[in-house]
Short mmCIF file of C-alpha atoms in Angstrom, two decimals:
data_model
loop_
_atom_site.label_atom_id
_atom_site.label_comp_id
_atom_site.label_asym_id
_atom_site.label_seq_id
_atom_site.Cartn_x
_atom_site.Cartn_y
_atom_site.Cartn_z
CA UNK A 30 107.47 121.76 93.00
CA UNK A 31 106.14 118.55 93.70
CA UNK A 32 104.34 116.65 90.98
CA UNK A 33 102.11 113.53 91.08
CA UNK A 34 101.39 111.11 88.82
CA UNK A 35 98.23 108.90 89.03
CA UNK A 36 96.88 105.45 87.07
CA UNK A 37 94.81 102.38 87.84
CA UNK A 38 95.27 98.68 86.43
CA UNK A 39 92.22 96.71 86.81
CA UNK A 40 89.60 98.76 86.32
CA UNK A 41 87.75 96.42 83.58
CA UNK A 42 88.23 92.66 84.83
CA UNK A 43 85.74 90.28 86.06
CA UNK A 44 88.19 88.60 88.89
CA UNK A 45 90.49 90.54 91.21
CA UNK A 46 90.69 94.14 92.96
CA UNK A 47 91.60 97.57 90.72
CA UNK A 48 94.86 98.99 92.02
CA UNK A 49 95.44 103.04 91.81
CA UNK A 50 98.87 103.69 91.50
CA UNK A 51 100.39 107.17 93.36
CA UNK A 52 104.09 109.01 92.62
CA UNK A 53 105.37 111.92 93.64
CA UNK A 54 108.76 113.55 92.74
CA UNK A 55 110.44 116.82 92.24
CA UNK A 56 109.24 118.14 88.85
CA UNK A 57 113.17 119.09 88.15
CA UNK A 58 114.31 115.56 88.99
CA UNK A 59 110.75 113.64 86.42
CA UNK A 60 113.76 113.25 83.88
CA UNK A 61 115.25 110.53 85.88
CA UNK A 62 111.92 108.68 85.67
CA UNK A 63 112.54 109.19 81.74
CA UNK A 64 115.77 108.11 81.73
CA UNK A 65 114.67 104.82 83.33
CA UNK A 66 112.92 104.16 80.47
CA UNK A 67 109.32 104.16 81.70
CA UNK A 68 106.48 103.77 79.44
CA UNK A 69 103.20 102.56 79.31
CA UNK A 70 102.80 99.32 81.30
CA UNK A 71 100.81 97.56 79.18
CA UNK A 72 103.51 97.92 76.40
CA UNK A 73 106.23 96.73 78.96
CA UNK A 74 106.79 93.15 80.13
CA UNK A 75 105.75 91.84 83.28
CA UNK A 76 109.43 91.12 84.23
CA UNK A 77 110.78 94.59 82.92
CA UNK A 78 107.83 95.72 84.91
CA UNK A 79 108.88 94.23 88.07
CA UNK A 80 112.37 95.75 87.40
CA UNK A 81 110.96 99.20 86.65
CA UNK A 82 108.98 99.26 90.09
CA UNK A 83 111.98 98.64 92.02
CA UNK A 84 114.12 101.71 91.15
CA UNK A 85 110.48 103.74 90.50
CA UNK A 86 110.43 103.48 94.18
CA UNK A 87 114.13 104.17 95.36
CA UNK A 88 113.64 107.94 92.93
CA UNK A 89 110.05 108.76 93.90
CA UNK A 90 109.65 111.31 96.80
CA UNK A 91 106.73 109.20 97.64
CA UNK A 92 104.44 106.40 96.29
CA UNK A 93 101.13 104.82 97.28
CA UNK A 94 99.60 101.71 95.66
CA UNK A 95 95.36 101.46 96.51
CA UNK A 96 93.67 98.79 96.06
CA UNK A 97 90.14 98.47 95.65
CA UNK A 98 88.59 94.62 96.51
CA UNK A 99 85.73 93.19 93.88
CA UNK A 100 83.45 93.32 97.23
CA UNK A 101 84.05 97.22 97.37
CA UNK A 102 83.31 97.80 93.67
CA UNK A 103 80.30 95.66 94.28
CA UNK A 104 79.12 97.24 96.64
CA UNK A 105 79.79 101.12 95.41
CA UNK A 106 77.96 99.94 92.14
CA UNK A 107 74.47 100.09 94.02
CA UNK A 108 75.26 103.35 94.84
CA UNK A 109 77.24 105.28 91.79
CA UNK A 110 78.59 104.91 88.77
CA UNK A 111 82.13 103.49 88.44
CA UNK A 112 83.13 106.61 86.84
CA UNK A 113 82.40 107.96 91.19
CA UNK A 114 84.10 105.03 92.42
CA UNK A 115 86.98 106.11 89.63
CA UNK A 116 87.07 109.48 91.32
CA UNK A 117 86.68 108.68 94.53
CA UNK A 118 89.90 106.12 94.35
CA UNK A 119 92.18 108.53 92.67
CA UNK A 120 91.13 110.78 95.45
CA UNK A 121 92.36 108.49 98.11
CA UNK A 122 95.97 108.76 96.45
CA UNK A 123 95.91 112.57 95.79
CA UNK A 124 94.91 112.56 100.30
CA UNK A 125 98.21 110.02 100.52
CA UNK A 126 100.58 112.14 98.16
CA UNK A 127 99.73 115.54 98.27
CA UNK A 128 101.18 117.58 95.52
CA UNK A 129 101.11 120.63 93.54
CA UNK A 130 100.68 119.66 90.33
CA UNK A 131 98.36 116.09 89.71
CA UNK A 132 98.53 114.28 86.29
CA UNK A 133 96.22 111.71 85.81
CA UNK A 134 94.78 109.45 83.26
CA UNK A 135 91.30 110.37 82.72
CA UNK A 136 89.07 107.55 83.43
CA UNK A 137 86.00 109.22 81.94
CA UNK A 138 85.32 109.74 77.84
CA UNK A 139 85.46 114.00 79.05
CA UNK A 140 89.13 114.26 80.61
CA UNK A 141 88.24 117.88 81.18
CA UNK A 142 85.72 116.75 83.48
CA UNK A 143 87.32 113.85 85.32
CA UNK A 144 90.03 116.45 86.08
CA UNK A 145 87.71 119.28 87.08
CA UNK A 146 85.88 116.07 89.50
CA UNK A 147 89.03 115.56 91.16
CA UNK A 148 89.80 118.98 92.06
CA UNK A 149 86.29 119.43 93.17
CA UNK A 150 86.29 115.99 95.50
CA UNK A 151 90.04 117.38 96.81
CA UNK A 152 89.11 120.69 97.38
CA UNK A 153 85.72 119.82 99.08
CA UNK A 154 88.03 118.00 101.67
CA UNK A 155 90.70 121.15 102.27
CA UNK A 156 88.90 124.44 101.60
CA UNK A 157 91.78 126.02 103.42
CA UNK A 158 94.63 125.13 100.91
CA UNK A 159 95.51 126.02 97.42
CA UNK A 160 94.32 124.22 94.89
CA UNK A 161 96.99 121.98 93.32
CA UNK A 162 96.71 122.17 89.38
CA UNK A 163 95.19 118.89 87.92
CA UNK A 164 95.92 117.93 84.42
CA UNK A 165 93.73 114.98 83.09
CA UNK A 166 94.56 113.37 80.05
CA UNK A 167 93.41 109.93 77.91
CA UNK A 168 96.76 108.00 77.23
CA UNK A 169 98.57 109.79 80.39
CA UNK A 170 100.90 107.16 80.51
CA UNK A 171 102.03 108.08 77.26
CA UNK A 172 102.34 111.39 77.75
CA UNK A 173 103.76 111.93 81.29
CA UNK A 174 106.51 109.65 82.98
CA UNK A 175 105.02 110.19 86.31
CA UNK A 176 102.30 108.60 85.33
CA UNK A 177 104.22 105.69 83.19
CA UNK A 178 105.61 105.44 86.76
CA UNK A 179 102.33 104.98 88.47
CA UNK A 180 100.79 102.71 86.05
CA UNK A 181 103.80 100.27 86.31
CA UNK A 182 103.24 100.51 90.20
CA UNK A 183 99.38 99.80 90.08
CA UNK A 184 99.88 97.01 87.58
CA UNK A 185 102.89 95.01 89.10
CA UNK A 186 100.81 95.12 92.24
CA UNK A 187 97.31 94.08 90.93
CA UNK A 188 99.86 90.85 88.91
CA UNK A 189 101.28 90.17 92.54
CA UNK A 190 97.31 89.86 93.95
CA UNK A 191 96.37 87.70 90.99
CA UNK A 192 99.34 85.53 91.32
CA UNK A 193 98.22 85.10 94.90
CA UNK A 194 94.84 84.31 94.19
CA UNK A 195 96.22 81.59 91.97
CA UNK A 196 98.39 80.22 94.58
CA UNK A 197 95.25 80.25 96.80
CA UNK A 198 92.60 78.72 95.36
CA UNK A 199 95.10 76.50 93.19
CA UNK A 200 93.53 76.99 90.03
CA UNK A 201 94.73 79.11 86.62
CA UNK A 202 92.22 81.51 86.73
CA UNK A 203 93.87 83.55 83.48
CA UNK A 204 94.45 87.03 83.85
CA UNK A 205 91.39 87.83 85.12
CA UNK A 206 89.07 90.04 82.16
CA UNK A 207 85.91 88.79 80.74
CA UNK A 208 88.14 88.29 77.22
CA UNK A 209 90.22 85.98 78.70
CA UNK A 210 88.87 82.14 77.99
CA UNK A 211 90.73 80.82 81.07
CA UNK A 212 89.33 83.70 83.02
CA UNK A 213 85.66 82.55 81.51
CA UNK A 214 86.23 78.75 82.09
CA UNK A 215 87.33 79.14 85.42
CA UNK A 216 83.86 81.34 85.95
CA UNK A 217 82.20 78.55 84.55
CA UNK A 218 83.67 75.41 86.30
CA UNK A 219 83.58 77.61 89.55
CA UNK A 220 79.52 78.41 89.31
CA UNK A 221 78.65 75.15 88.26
CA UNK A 222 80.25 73.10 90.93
CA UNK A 223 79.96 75.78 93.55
CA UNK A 224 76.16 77.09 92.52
CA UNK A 225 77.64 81.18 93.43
CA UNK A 226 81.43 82.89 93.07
CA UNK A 227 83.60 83.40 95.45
CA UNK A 228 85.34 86.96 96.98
CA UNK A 229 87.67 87.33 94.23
CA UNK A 230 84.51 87.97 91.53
CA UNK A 231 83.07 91.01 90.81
CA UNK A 232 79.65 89.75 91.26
CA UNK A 233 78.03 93.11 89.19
CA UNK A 234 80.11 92.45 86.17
CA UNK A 235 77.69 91.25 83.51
CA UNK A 236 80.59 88.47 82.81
CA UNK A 237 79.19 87.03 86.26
CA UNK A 238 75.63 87.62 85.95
CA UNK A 239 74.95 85.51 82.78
CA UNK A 240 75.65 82.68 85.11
CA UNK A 241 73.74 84.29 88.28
CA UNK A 242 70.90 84.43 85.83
#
């Protein structure tokens, strides 16, 4: 049986795309993912991270990294809630890595419900197939190993496009969330000089439209 594990880095900051993290493996062979030691991203360093991704990828049976750009989210905002845009991405790697059994971090305060939304938005799309079981749980990445997996896949990615957009526009623009003061200063500096943000800003965050307004 295949199982797939699903998480998103990003889906909070001010500056830089949200990355949904896909993998797939035999449900008998999720111990090796264990045995790597996979946890939680956030409580793992970047470098361990980077290690982690590596041999992720060699004992997945498949994995899918998608990336959603600050002009997307922008624009989907006019139109739904992010909680839809939430649903809508995880959907894209549940199309790319069909499974039978989907464990996700629930990106809605009802888990119960994001779960029941993704089943729906999959099902809507193949009303020929079975339905795969979906199991949607707050702290997933705790939980599950396939989903420690994804998360470490969605957020070494995500670091990779922030690192770029460093390199880029040759200025420390912090990690990227509203909390961050090199994050704000840059936001700051940027406006001021510039009089509007450039692609990299999530224009809707309220972090940007203080200084819009």
């Amino acid at each position: 049986m295949k199982i797939l594990g699903i998480d998103e880095a990003g889906k909070g900051p001010v500056i830089g795309p949200m990355c949904i993290g896909g993998v797939r493996i035999d449900e008998d062979r999720s111990n090796a993912l264990k045995n790597l030691g996979v946890a939680d991203s956030k409580k793992l360093s970047p470098k361990r991270r980077v290690q982690l991704a590596a041999q992720i990828k060699k004992y997945a049976d498949g994995w899918f990294v998608y990336e959603v750009s600050p002009n997307q989210i922008d624009e989907l905002r006019k139109l739904m809630s992010m909680n839809d845009i939430m649903v809508l991405a995880f959907g894209s790697v549940i199309e790319e890595l069909p499974s039978d059994k989907i464990y996700a971090d629930a990106a809605d305060v009802k888990e119960e419900r994001f779960g029941k939304r993704l089943l729906d938005n999959h099902m809507e799309k193949h009303p020929d197939i079975s339905a795969p079981e979906v199991i949607s749980k707050h702290g997933a990445d705790d939980l599950y190993p396939v989903v420690s997996a994804a998360s470490i896949l969605a957020k070494v990615r995500r670091d990779e496009l922030i690192e770029q957009i460093k390199v880029d526009l040759g200025v420390d623009i912090g990690s990227g969330y509203p909390s961050d003061p090199k994050t704000k200063k840059f936001l700051e500096e940027w406006y001021r000089e510039n009089g509007s943000f450039p692609d990299i800003v999530r224009h809707s965050w309220k972090t940007a439209q203080k200084f819009i307004q």
